[in-house]
Coordinates of C-alpha atoms in Angstrom, one line a residue:
M1 CA 29.4 33.2 24.8
T2 CA 25.8 34.0 26.4
S3 CA 24.3 31.3 27.1
R4 CA 21.1 32.5 23.8
A5 CA 24.0 31.6 21.4
K6 CA 25.0 28.2 23.1
R7 CA 21.9 27.9 22.1
R8 CA 21.2 29.0 18.9
T9 CA 24.6 27.2 18.0
T10 CA 23.3 23.5 19.6
R11 CA 19.7 24.2 18.0
P12 CA 18.5 21.5 15.7
I13 CA 18.9 22.0 11.7
D14 CA 15.5 24.2 10.2
W15 CA 14.2 21.8 7.4
R16 CA 12.1 24.3 6.3
G17 CA 14.7 26.6 5.7
I18 CA 16.3 24.6 3.2
H19 CA 15.1 24.0 -0.6
F20 CA 15.6 20.9 -2.9
N21 CA 15.5 21.1 -6.3
A22 CA 16.8 18.4 -8.4
C23 CA 18.1 21.6 -11.0
H24 CA 20.4 23.1 -7.7
W25 CA 23.1 20.8 -5.7
P26 CA 23.7 21.5 -3.4
P27 CA 20.2 22.8 -2.0
R28 CA 20.2 26.2 -0.5
A29 CA 21.5 25.4 3.0
P30 CA 22.8 28.1 5.4
V31 CA 26.5 28.4 5.1
A32 CA 27.5 27.5 8.3
Y33 CA 25.1 23.9 7.4
S34 CA 26.8 23.3 4.0
V35 CA 29.7 20.9 5.1
F36 CA 27.2 19.2 6.8
M37 CA 24.9 18.6 4.3
R38 CA 27.6 17.6 1.5
R39 CA 28.6 14.3 4.1
L40 CA 24.8 14.3 4.9
F41 CA 23.6 13.8 1.1
A42 CA 26.9 11.6 1.1
A43 CA 25.8 9.5 3.4
L44 CA 22.5 9.3 1.5
V45 CA 23.6 7.8 -1.6
L46 CA 26.1 5.3 -0.5
S47 CA 22.9 3.7 1.6
C48 CA 21.1 4.2 -1.6
L49 CA 23.4 2.8 -3.3
L50 CA 23.3 -0.4 -1.0
F51 CA 20.1 -0.6 -0.6
A52 CA 19.8 -0.6 -5.0
Q53 CA 21.6 -3.7 -4.5
E54 CA 19.9 -6.7 -6.5
T55 CA 19.9 -9.4 -2.6
A56 CA 17.7 -13.0 -2.6
D57 CA 15.4 -13.5 0.3
Q58 CA 16.7 -15.2 2.8
N59 CA 13.6 -16.4 5.0
V60 CA 12.2 -18.0 1.8
N61 CA 14.9 -19.5 1.2
A62 CA 15.5 -21.1 4.7
R63 CA 11.6 -23.0 4.0
I64 CA 12.9 -23.4 1.0
R65 CA 16.1 -26.2 2.6
S66 CA 13.7 -27.3 6.0
E67 CA 11.0 -27.7 2.9
E68 CA 13.3 -30.2 1.0
A69 CA 15.0 -31.7 4.9
A70 CA 11.6 -32.3 5.6
H71 CA 9.4 -33.9 2.7
S72 CA 11.6 -34.8 -0.3
Q73 CA 10.0 -36.5 -2.9
I74 CA 13.7 -36.9 -5.1
M75 CA 13.5 -40.3 -4.8
R76 CA 9.9 -41.3 -4.9
T77 CA 9.2 -39.4 -8.0
L78 CA 12.2 -41.3 -8.7
H79 CA 11.5 -44.1 -8.4
M80 CA 8.4 -44.1 -10.2
L81 CA 10.3 -42.6 -13.6
T82 CA 12.9 -45.3 -14.0
D83 CA 10.9 -48.6 -12.1
R84 CA 7.8 -48.7 -13.1
Y85 CA 8.2 -46.0 -16.5
G86 CA 11.0 -46.8 -17.5
P87 CA 13.2 -46.6 -20.6
R88 CA 10.9 -43.5 -21.8
L89 CA 11.2 -43.7 -25.5
A90 CA 9.8 -41.1 -27.0
G91 CA 6.2 -42.4 -28.9
S92 CA 6.4 -45.1 -26.6
P93 CA 3.1 -47.1 -24.1
N94 CA 6.2 -46.4 -21.6
Y95 CA 6.9 -42.5 -21.8
E96 CA 3.4 -41.7 -22.6
A97 CA 1.9 -43.5 -18.9
A98 CA 5.2 -42.0 -17.6
A99 CA 4.2 -37.8 -19.1
K100 CA 0.8 -39.0 -17.6
W101 CA 2.2 -40.4 -14.4
A102 CA 4.0 -37.0 -14.0
A103 CA 0.5 -35.2 -14.9
A104 CA -1.1 -36.5 -12.2
T105 CA 1.5 -35.8 -9.4
L106 CA 2.0 -31.7 -10.2
T107 CA -1.3 -31.8 -9.4
E108 CA -1.9 -33.8 -6.2
W109 CA 0.7 -31.2 -5.4
G110 CA -0.9 -28.2 -6.1
L111 CA -0.3 -27.2 -9.5
K112 CA -2.8 -26.1 -12.1
N113 CA -3.2 -26.6 -15.8
A114 CA -1.5 -29.7 -15.4
H115 CA -1.9 -31.4 -19.1
L116 CA -0.1 -33.2 -22.2
E117 CA 0.3 -30.9 -24.8
P118 CA 0.3 -32.8 -28.2
W119 CA 3.0 -32.5 -30.9
D120 CA 3.6 -34.3 -34.8
F121 CA 6.3 -36.5 -33.3
G122 CA 6.1 -37.7 -37.6
H123 CA 7.4 -41.8 -36.3
A124 CA 5.4 -44.5 -35.0
G125 CA 6.5 -45.6 -31.7
W126 CA 9.0 -48.3 -31.0
L127 CA 9.4 -50.4 -28.1
S128 CA 11.7 -53.6 -27.2
E129 CA 9.5 -56.0 -25.4
R130 CA 12.4 -58.7 -24.4
A131 CA 15.5 -60.3 -26.7
A132 CA 17.8 -62.5 -26.2
G133 CA 20.7 -63.9 -27.6
Y134 CA 23.3 -66.9 -27.2
L135 CA 27.2 -67.7 -28.5
V136 CA 26.1 -71.3 -29.4
A137 CA 29.1 -72.7 -30.8
P138 CA 32.3 -73.7 -31.5
V139 CA 30.9 -72.9 -27.5
Q140 CA 28.1 -71.9 -25.6
D141 CA 27.6 -69.2 -23.9
T142 CA 25.6 -66.2 -23.7
L143 CA 25.9 -63.0 -25.3
T144 CA 25.3 -59.0 -23.7
F145 CA 23.8 -56.4 -26.4
E146 CA 20.9 -54.1 -26.2
V147 CA 18.9 -53.7 -29.4
L148 CA 19.2 -51.2 -31.7
G149 CA 15.9 -48.4 -31.7
W150 CA 13.4 -48.9 -34.7
T151 CA 14.5 -52.2 -36.1
P152 CA 12.4 -55.2 -36.2
S153 CA 11.8 -58.5 -34.5
T154 CA 13.1 -62.0 -35.6
N155 CA 9.7 -63.3 -35.0
C156 CA 11.5 -66.2 -33.9
T157 CA 14.5 -67.9 -32.8
M158 CA 17.0 -67.1 -35.6
A159 CA 20.2 -69.6 -35.4
A160 CA 22.5 -68.7 -37.8
A161 CA 26.4 -68.7 -38.8
A162 CA 28.5 -65.6 -38.2
V163 CA 30.2 -63.4 -40.5
E164 CA 32.0 -60.4 -40.5
V165 CA 32.5 -57.5 -42.9
T166 CA 34.1 -54.3 -42.8
P167 CA 32.8 -51.4 -44.7
P168 CA 35.1 -49.5 -46.9
Q169 CA 36.6 -46.1 -44.7
G170 CA 37.7 -42.6 -46.1
P171 CA 41.0 -40.9 -45.4
P172 CA 42.2 -41.1 -41.4
A173 CA 40.4 -37.3 -40.1
A174 CA 43.6 -35.1 -39.6
G175 CA 44.9 -35.9 -36.3
R176 CA 43.2 -39.0 -35.7
G177 CA 44.9 -41.9 -36.4
A178 CA 43.4 -44.4 -38.1
P179 CA 39.7 -45.2 -39.8
A180 CA 37.6 -46.2 -36.7
P181 CA 34.7 -48.6 -37.5
V182 CA 31.6 -47.7 -38.8
T183 CA 29.6 -47.4 -35.5
V184 CA 31.2 -45.0 -34.4
T185 CA 30.5 -41.0 -34.7
P186 CA 31.4 -38.7 -37.7
A187 CA 34.2 -36.8 -35.4
Q188 CA 36.0 -40.0 -34.3
A189 CA 36.4 -40.8 -38.5
Q190 CA 36.1 -40.3 -42.8
W191 CA 33.3 -42.0 -45.0
P192 CA 33.8 -43.7 -48.0
T193 CA 32.3 -42.1 -51.0
R194 CA 29.3 -42.6 -52.5
E195 CA 31.3 -44.4 -55.2
E196 CA 33.9 -46.1 -52.7
L197 CA 30.6 -48.2 -50.7
T198 CA 28.8 -48.8 -53.6
Q199 CA 31.6 -50.6 -55.0
W200 CA 32.4 -52.4 -52.1
L201 CA 28.7 -53.6 -51.4
A202 CA 28.2 -55.2 -55.1
T203 CA 31.4 -57.2 -54.6
N204 CA 30.3 -58.1 -50.9
Q205 CA 26.5 -59.1 -51.7
S206 CA 27.1 -62.2 -51.8
K207 CA 28.6 -63.1 -48.6
V208 CA 25.7 -62.3 -46.4
K209 CA 23.0 -64.0 -47.3
G210 CA 21.0 -66.7 -44.7
K211 CA 24.2 -65.1 -42.2
I212 CA 24.2 -63.7 -39.0
V213 CA 26.4 -60.8 -39.9
L214 CA 28.8 -58.4 -38.0
V215 CA 29.8 -54.9 -39.5
G216 CA 33.0 -53.5 -39.1
K217 CA 36.0 -54.1 -36.9
A218 CA 36.5 -54.5 -33.8
A219 CA 37.0 -51.5 -31.5
S220 CA 40.8 -52.0 -28.8
I221 CA 39.7 -50.4 -26.0
P222 CA 42.4 -49.4 -24.1
V223 CA 42.7 -50.1 -20.1
D224 CA 42.3 -46.4 -18.7
F225 CA 44.7 -45.8 -16.0
N226 CA 43.9 -42.0 -15.1
A227 CA 39.9 -42.7 -13.3
P228 CA 37.5 -39.8 -14.8
V229 CA 36.4 -37.7 -12.4
K230 CA 33.5 -37.1 -10.3
R231 CA 33.7 -33.7 -8.7
R232 CA 35.0 -30.5 -10.3
D233 CA 37.8 -28.8 -8.5
D234 CA 36.2 -25.9 -6.4
A235 CA 39.1 -23.5 -7.9
Q236 CA 38.3 -24.5 -11.8
I237 CA 34.5 -23.5 -11.3
R238 CA 35.1 -20.3 -9.5
A239 CA 37.0 -19.7 -12.2
Q240 CA 34.2 -21.3 -14.6
F241 CA 31.8 -19.3 -13.4
D242 CA 33.8 -16.1 -12.4
P243 CA 32.2 -12.9 -14.5
N244 CA 35.8 -11.1 -15.2
N245 CA 36.9 -14.3 -16.6
P246 CA 37.4 -14.1 -19.8
N247 CA 37.1 -17.6 -20.9
A248 CA 34.5 -18.2 -18.5
G249 CA 31.3 -19.6 -19.1
A250 CA 32.6 -23.1 -20.7
G251 CA 30.0 -26.1 -20.7
R252 CA 27.0 -28.0 -22.1
G253 CA 25.1 -25.7 -24.9
G254 CA 24.7 -25.5 -28.3
R255 CA 27.3 -27.0 -30.1
G256 CA 28.8 -23.8 -32.3
Q257 CA 29.6 -24.1 -35.7
A258 CA 30.4 -27.9 -37.4
P259 CA 33.4 -28.1 -39.4
T260 CA 32.6 -28.0 -43.0
P261 CA 32.4 -31.5 -44.1
D262 CA 33.8 -32.8 -47.4
P263 CA 30.7 -32.8 -50.0
T264 CA 32.8 -36.1 -51.6
R265 CA 32.5 -38.0 -48.6
L266 CA 28.7 -40.1 -46.7
T267 CA 28.4 -39.5 -43.7
A268 CA 27.5 -42.0 -40.4
A269 CA 24.3 -42.2 -41.5
Q270 CA 24.4 -42.3 -45.4
V271 CA 26.6 -45.1 -44.6
N272 CA 24.9 -47.3 -42.3
E273 CA 21.3 -46.2 -44.5
M274 CA 23.5 -48.1 -47.1
V275 CA 24.9 -50.7 -45.3
D276 CA 21.5 -51.4 -44.1
A277 CA 19.7 -51.6 -47.5
W278 CA 21.8 -53.7 -48.6
L279 CA 22.0 -56.2 -45.7
V280 CA 17.9 -56.6 -46.3
A281 CA 18.3 -56.7 -50.1
N282 CA 20.5 -59.3 -49.9
G283 CA 19.1 -61.7 -47.2
A284 CA 21.0 -60.7 -44.5
L285 CA 19.5 -62.8 -40.9
L286 CA 20.3 -59.8 -38.7
R287 CA 22.7 -57.2 -38.0
V288 CA 25.4 -56.9 -35.4
N289 CA 27.6 -53.7 -34.1
D290 CA 30.4 -53.4 -32.0
A291 CA 29.4 -51.2 -28.5
G292 CA 33.0 -49.7 -28.8
R293 CA 32.7 -49.5 -25.2
E294 CA 34.9 -51.0 -22.1
H295 CA 33.5 -52.3 -19.0
G296 CA 30.0 -53.9 -20.8
Q297 CA 28.6 -50.8 -21.7
I298 CA 26.4 -50.3 -24.8
R299 CA 24.8 -47.0 -25.7
A300 CA 22.0 -48.2 -28.7
F301 CA 20.6 -45.2 -30.4
Q302 CA 17.5 -45.6 -33.4
N303 CA 17.5 -46.5 -37.1
R304 CA 17.6 -42.6 -38.2
T305 CA 14.9 -43.9 -41.0
Y306 CA 12.8 -44.9 -38.6
D307 CA 11.2 -47.6 -40.2
V308 CA 11.6 -50.8 -39.2
A309 CA 11.5 -52.3 -43.4
K310 CA 14.6 -50.4 -43.6
A311 CA 16.7 -52.4 -42.0
V312 CA 17.3 -56.2 -40.7
P313 CA 17.0 -57.4 -36.6
T314 CA 19.4 -55.4 -35.6
V315 CA 21.5 -55.5 -31.4
V316 CA 24.8 -53.0 -30.3
L317 CA 27.3 -56.5 -29.0
R318 CA 29.0 -55.7 -25.9
N319 CA 32.8 -55.0 -26.7
E320 CA 34.2 -57.9 -25.1
D321 CA 31.8 -60.2 -27.1
Y322 CA 31.9 -58.5 -30.3
G323 CA 36.0 -58.8 -30.3
R324 CA 35.4 -62.8 -29.0
I325 CA 33.8 -63.6 -31.8
E326 CA 36.0 -61.4 -34.0
R327 CA 38.8 -63.6 -32.8
L328 CA 37.4 -67.1 -32.8
L329 CA 36.6 -65.6 -37.0
N330 CA 40.3 -64.9 -37.2
D331 CA 41.0 -68.4 -36.1
G332 CA 39.0 -70.0 -38.9
E333 CA 36.2 -71.4 -35.8
D334 CA 32.6 -71.8 -38.0
V335 CA 30.4 -69.5 -35.2
R336 CA 27.4 -70.2 -34.9
L337 CA 25.2 -68.1 -33.0
E338 CA 21.1 -67.9 -32.0
F339 CA 19.4 -64.9 -31.1
N340 CA 15.2 -63.7 -30.4
I341 CA 14.2 -60.4 -30.5
V342 CA 10.6 -59.0 -30.0
N343 CA 10.1 -55.1 -31.0
H344 CA 6.5 -53.2 -31.3
V345 CA 5.6 -50.5 -33.2
Y346 CA 3.1 -48.1 -32.1
P347 CA 1.6 -46.2 -35.2
E348 CA 0.2 -43.7 -32.3
G349 CA 3.1 -42.3 -31.5
E350 CA 3.2 -40.3 -34.4
T351 CA 2.0 -37.8 -31.5
A352 CA 4.2 -36.9 -29.1
Y353 CA 3.9 -35.0 -25.9
N354 CA 5.1 -32.4 -23.3
V355 CA 4.2 -32.5 -20.1
V356 CA 3.3 -29.1 -18.6
A357 CA 1.7 -27.2 -15.6
E358 CA 2.0 -23.4 -13.8
I359 CA 2.0 -22.0 -10.4
P360 CA 0.1 -19.2 -11.1
G361 CA 0.9 -15.5 -10.7
T362 CA -0.4 -12.1 -9.2
D363 CA 0.6 -8.6 -10.3
K364 CA 2.5 -10.3 -13.2
A365 CA 0.6 -12.7 -13.8
D366 CA 1.2 -12.8 -17.8
E367 CA 4.5 -13.1 -17.9
I368 CA 5.8 -16.3 -17.7
V369 CA 9.3 -18.3 -15.8
M370 CA 10.2 -21.3 -16.9
L371 CA 12.0 -24.4 -15.7
G372 CA 12.4 -28.3 -17.7
G373 CA 14.4 -31.1 -18.9
H374 CA 13.3 -33.7 -20.9
L375 CA 11.3 -36.9 -19.4
D376 CA 12.4 -39.1 -21.9
S377 CA 15.4 -41.2 -22.8
W378 CA 16.7 -44.7 -24.2
H379 CA 15.9 -47.7 -24.4
A380 CA 19.6 -49.3 -23.3
A381 CA 18.3 -48.9 -19.0
T382 CA 16.1 -46.6 -17.2
G383 CA 17.1 -43.3 -18.0
A384 CA 17.7 -42.4 -14.4
T385 CA 20.7 -39.9 -15.0
D386 CA 19.8 -39.1 -18.3
N387 CA 17.5 -37.7 -17.4
A388 CA 14.9 -39.2 -14.7
I389 CA 16.8 -37.1 -12.3
G390 CA 16.9 -33.9 -14.2
A391 CA 12.6 -33.8 -14.7
T392 CA 12.4 -35.6 -10.9
M393 CA 14.9 -31.8 -9.9
M394 CA 12.8 -29.7 -11.9
M395 CA 9.6 -31.6 -10.5
E396 CA 11.5 -31.3 -7.0
A397 CA 12.0 -27.3 -7.4
A398 CA 8.4 -27.0 -8.5
R399 CA 7.2 -28.7 -5.8
L400 CA 9.0 -26.9 -3.3
I401 CA 8.0 -23.3 -4.3
Q402 CA 3.8 -24.6 -4.6
A403 CA 5.3 -26.0 -0.3
L404 CA 5.7 -21.6 0.6
G405 CA 2.2 -21.3 1.0
Q406 CA 3.0 -18.4 -1.9
K407 CA 1.9 -17.1 -4.6
P408 CA 4.6 -15.4 -7.0
R409 CA 4.1 -12.2 -8.9
R410 CA 5.0 -14.3 -12.1
T411 CA 3.2 -17.9 -13.2
I412 CA 5.8 -19.9 -13.1
R413 CA 5.5 -23.0 -15.7
I414 CA 6.6 -25.8 -15.5
A415 CA 8.0 -28.4 -18.8
L416 CA 8.8 -32.2 -19.2
W417 CA 9.8 -32.6 -23.0
D418 CA 9.5 -35.6 -25.1
A419 CA 12.0 -36.3 -27.9
E420 CA 14.4 -34.5 -26.3
E421 CA 17.5 -37.5 -27.1
E422 CA 16.1 -37.3 -31.6
G423 CA 17.3 -34.0 -31.7
L424 CA 15.3 -31.8 -29.3
L425 CA 12.9 -31.7 -31.0
G426 CA 9.8 -31.6 -28.0
S427 CA 11.6 -28.5 -26.6
L428 CA 11.8 -26.9 -30.4
A429 CA 8.2 -27.8 -31.1
Y430 CA 7.2 -25.9 -27.8
V431 CA 9.1 -22.5 -29.0
K432 CA 8.0 -22.6 -32.4
Q433 CA 4.2 -22.6 -31.6
H434 CA 4.6 -20.5 -27.9
F435 CA 6.9 -18.5 -29.3
G436 CA 8.2 -17.7 -32.5
M437 CA 12.2 -16.6 -32.8
F438 CA 13.3 -13.3 -32.5
E439 CA 13.1 -12.0 -35.8
D440 CA 9.6 -13.3 -35.9
P441 CA 7.6 -13.0 -32.7
K442 CA 4.7 -14.9 -31.6
P443 CA 2.6 -12.7 -28.6
E444 CA 4.0 -14.8 -25.9
Y445 CA 7.8 -14.0 -26.8
S446 CA 7.7 -11.3 -25.0
K447 CA 6.5 -12.1 -21.4
L448 CA 8.8 -15.4 -22.0
V449 CA 11.5 -13.9 -18.8
A450 CA 13.8 -17.4 -18.9
Y451 CA 14.0 -21.5 -19.1
F452 CA 15.5 -22.9 -16.6
N453 CA 16.9 -26.0 -17.9
I454 CA 18.9 -30.0 -16.4
D455 CA 20.0 -32.2 -18.1
S456 CA 23.6 -33.7 -16.3
G457 CA 22.6 -36.3 -14.1
T458 CA 22.6 -36.4 -11.2
G459 CA 25.3 -34.2 -10.2
R460 CA 24.7 -31.1 -8.1
V461 CA 24.6 -27.6 -9.5
R462 CA 28.2 -25.3 -9.7
G463 CA 26.6 -22.5 -11.8
A464 CA 25.2 -21.6 -14.4
S465 CA 25.3 -20.3 -18.3
V466 CA 22.5 -18.0 -19.2
F467 CA 21.8 -16.6 -22.5
G468 CA 21.7 -12.5 -22.7
P469 CA 24.0 -9.2 -22.0
P470 CA 26.4 -9.8 -18.4
E471 CA 23.3 -8.3 -16.7
A472 CA 21.0 -11.1 -17.0
A473 CA 23.8 -13.9 -15.9
A474 CA 24.6 -11.0 -13.0
V475 CA 20.6 -11.3 -11.7
V476 CA 20.6 -15.8 -11.9
R477 CA 24.5 -14.9 -10.1
T478 CA 22.2 -13.2 -7.2
A479 CA 19.8 -16.0 -7.2
L480 CA 22.7 -19.0 -8.0
A481 CA 24.7 -16.3 -4.8
P482 CA 23.3 -18.5 -0.9
F483 CA 24.3 -21.4 -2.3
Q484 CA 28.0 -21.2 -1.9
D485 CA 27.3 -23.7 1.1
L486 CA 26.2 -26.1 -2.0
G487 CA 28.8 -25.8 -4.5
V488 CA 27.4 -22.5 -6.1
A489 CA 29.5 -20.9 -8.0
G490 CA 27.9 -18.4 -10.2
A491 CA 26.9 -18.3 -13.6
V492 CA 28.2 -16.4 -16.8
P493 CA 26.6 -14.9 -19.5
S494 CA 26.1 -16.5 -23.3
T495 CA 25.5 -15.9 -26.7
S496 CA 25.3 -18.7 -29.0
R497 CA 22.2 -19.2 -30.6
A498 CA 24.0 -22.6 -32.2
V499 CA 21.2 -25.4 -31.1
G500 CA 22.7 -28.9 -29.6
G501 CA 22.8 -31.0 -26.4
T502 CA 20.4 -29.5 -24.3
D503 CA 17.4 -28.4 -24.2
S504 CA 18.0 -24.7 -23.0
T505 CA 19.5 -24.1 -26.5
S506 CA 15.7 -24.0 -28.2
F507 CA 15.3 -21.2 -26.5
S508 CA 18.7 -19.6 -26.3
N509 CA 18.7 -20.2 -30.5
A510 CA 15.0 -18.4 -29.8
G511 CA 17.2 -15.1 -28.7
L512 CA 15.0 -15.6 -25.0
A513 CA 17.3 -16.3 -21.9
G514 CA 18.1 -20.1 -22.0
V515 CA 19.6 -21.2 -18.2
G516 CA 22.0 -23.7 -18.8
L517 CA 22.6 -25.6 -15.9
Q518 CA 26.2 -27.2 -15.0
Q519 CA 26.6 -30.0 -13.1
D520 CA 29.9 -32.3 -11.0
P521 CA 30.4 -35.4 -13.7
I522 CA 30.0 -38.1 -11.4
E523 CA 29.1 -40.6 -13.8
Y524 CA 27.4 -39.0 -15.9
Q525 CA 30.0 -39.3 -19.6
S526 CA 32.4 -41.8 -18.4
H527 CA 30.0 -44.3 -17.6
T528 CA 26.5 -43.6 -17.2
W529 CA 24.9 -41.4 -20.0
H530 CA 23.0 -42.9 -22.8
T531 CA 24.5 -47.1 -21.8
N532 CA 22.4 -49.6 -20.4
L533 CA 24.1 -49.2 -16.1
D534 CA 22.3 -46.1 -16.8
T535 CA 20.0 -47.2 -13.4
Y536 CA 18.3 -46.0 -9.8
E537 CA 21.5 -47.2 -8.5
R538 CA 23.4 -44.5 -9.9
I539 CA 22.0 -41.7 -8.3
V540 CA 23.4 -39.9 -5.0
P541 CA 20.6 -38.7 -3.4
E542 CA 22.3 -35.8 -1.3
D543 CA 23.1 -34.0 -4.7
A544 CA 19.5 -34.3 -5.7
R545 CA 17.9 -32.4 -3.2
Q546 CA 20.4 -30.1 -3.3
A547 CA 19.5 -28.6 -6.6
A548 CA 16.7 -29.3 -6.2
I549 CA 16.9 -26.4 -3.2
V550 CA 18.8 -24.7 -5.3
I551 CA 16.7 -23.8 -9.0
A552 CA 13.5 -23.9 -7.1
A553 CA 15.2 -20.2 -5.2
A554 CA 16.7 -19.4 -8.5
V555 CA 13.5 -19.9 -10.2
W556 CA 11.4 -18.1 -7.3
H557 CA 14.2 -14.5 -7.0
V558 CA 13.8 -14.5 -10.9
A559 CA 9.1 -14.7 -10.7
N560 CA 9.1 -11.7 -7.9
R561 CA 11.8 -9.5 -9.2
T562 CA 10.3 -6.1 -10.2
E563 CA 12.0 -6.1 -13.5
M564 CA 12.2 -8.8 -16.5
L565 CA 15.2 -10.5 -16.9
P566 CA 17.7 -7.8 -19.7
R567 CA 17.8 -9.3 -23.0
F568 CA 19.8 -8.3 -25.8
T569 CA 19.1 -5.1 -28.0
K570 CA 18.1 -5.3 -31.7
E571 CA 21.9 -4.7 -31.9
Q572 CA 22.9 -6.4 -29.7
M573 CA 21.0 -9.8 -30.5
P574 CA 23.8 -12.1 -32.3
P575 CA 22.9 -13.4 -35.3
P576 CA 20.3 -17.0 -34.9
V577 CA 22.4 -20.1 -36.0
R578 CA 20.2 -22.6 -37.4

C-alpha cells in the first residue's frame, strides 16, 4: 500500500458530502462509511434519549437542604400557631389572629401579596373561654372533659343530680356486633327509625327536667396488646408507591362511594339533633357524652346545627369518668355533678378567611403551582399535628424557596385553609371561586399546574398520590427521587374525584392535579388526631424539617419544568363525584 493510499483511508470524514434528510435515513454517505454512520446514529439516538430523561436540579436541592439545616424556622412557627394562637377553631378570634400572623410572617420572609381572602362560612364563630366540672357526690373528684363546639354556657355554676338515658338503636350493622352508643359514628352502628326515636323520647321526657343527662351507655374499650406502628415499613412503602404495583396508591384522600344508607333509619346527626331538641324542650340542664376512647383521650366536635339555642350546654367526658359515673348510678347512688362553662359566640365569624401569598414567576408567571394545608383546628387542644405542623411545613417550604434567591418560572402560591375541619369548606370555596370544575372551568382553570397538600401529622413524607394520568405522577416521582435517603418512596397516580379526608381532594374533585403527600403515622390516628393530646410536645422536629425540604424541592421542580403536568383528556377524565 502506498503512502498516498494510506493517507486516503485515515483522513477525517468529509461531512459536507453527507446529506441529512428527515425523509431518508441513513443519510446518503459513501458506502465505505455506511457501517460507521449507522453506529454513530445509534449512539446519537441513545445519548438524546438519556438527555431527554427528566432530572431534578441537584444543586437547588443541596441548597434547600443546607438552608433548612442552618436556618430552620419550623419550631418557631409551630410554637406561634399552637402556643400563641391555638386552638384555631373556624370562625373564632384565635383563627383570625393566627391567619393574620401567618400572612405577616410570609410577608416578612419576602413573599408577595400576602393577604386574607374572605369567603362565607355561613355560621357565627364560637369558642370556649373556660370550663370546670366536678363529681360532688357520693364522692368528690375533678372531671376531665371538653366542651362540645357551638353549645351554650351554663351561665353560672350548675350543680344537679345525674341521670343516664339510652336512646334506642337499630339492628346491629352487618358484621359489627351489638349496636354502639349514640355518640359514635354512623360507620359503627345502625340507628332507629324516626318513629322509634319519637316514641322513646315521649316515654322518657319526665326523666330529664333539672338533671345533668348522660346520653348513651359507656363504651367498653378493651386493652390493646398491639401497639400502633409509628413508622411505616420501608418495603411496604416501596410497594405502595411502586407505579408497577396494581394495588399501589392506597392512602389518605377521597373516601370514595359511601354505602347506601337504609332510608328508613335516621343518621347519627339526625338522632343527636332530635335528642338535643328533646333535652332543651324538657328542661335538662346539661348533656354529657362519652368520649369512648382509651387513656383519657377526648374528641370534641360540634353541634351540627351551629345554633347554640338548639342545644343545652354539652360536654364530652373522658371514658374513664363516664364509666365510673355509670357504675355508681347502677349501684343506686345519688350521683351529683357540678359544672361551670363559659363559651362565646362571635357573629363576625360568619366571614371566614384563607391565607394566600405568592412567589411571583418569570416567563411563565401566569401559570401557578400551589402548596398548602389547613390552618384551622378543633378546640380540644392546640391543634399541633392537625394541622399546625402541616401549615408550618408549607410555610417553611415557601421560605426555603424564597431563600434560594432565584425566581421560579411559574408563580408559586401558598394557601392556608380555613374550616377544613367542618368539611373542607375553605379549599372548596377557593376552588369554586378561582378555578371552577373540569365540566365548567373558569379562566384560571387552565393555568393551575398542581396543588401540593399535607395533613397527616408530624411524620416525614413517604410518597405522593397525584390526581392525573401516570405521566403526571412520573413527574412528581422524578422530583421526589433525590430524597430516598429521607425515606421518600415515590408517587403514584390517582383517578378519584371523591371529596373527603383532606384539601387535596377539593382540587381533584374539580379535575385538577391534587397532590396528596403521605406520611409516617407516628401517633396521629392512635393518639393526637382531633384529641385533647394534640399539642406542641407531640411533634418530631427532624421529621418536620425533612418534610419541608422534600416539599420545597418538589414544588420548585414542578414550577420550573418546561411543560405543565400532563392532564387527563376529556375522554380520560373520571366522572365528577358530588
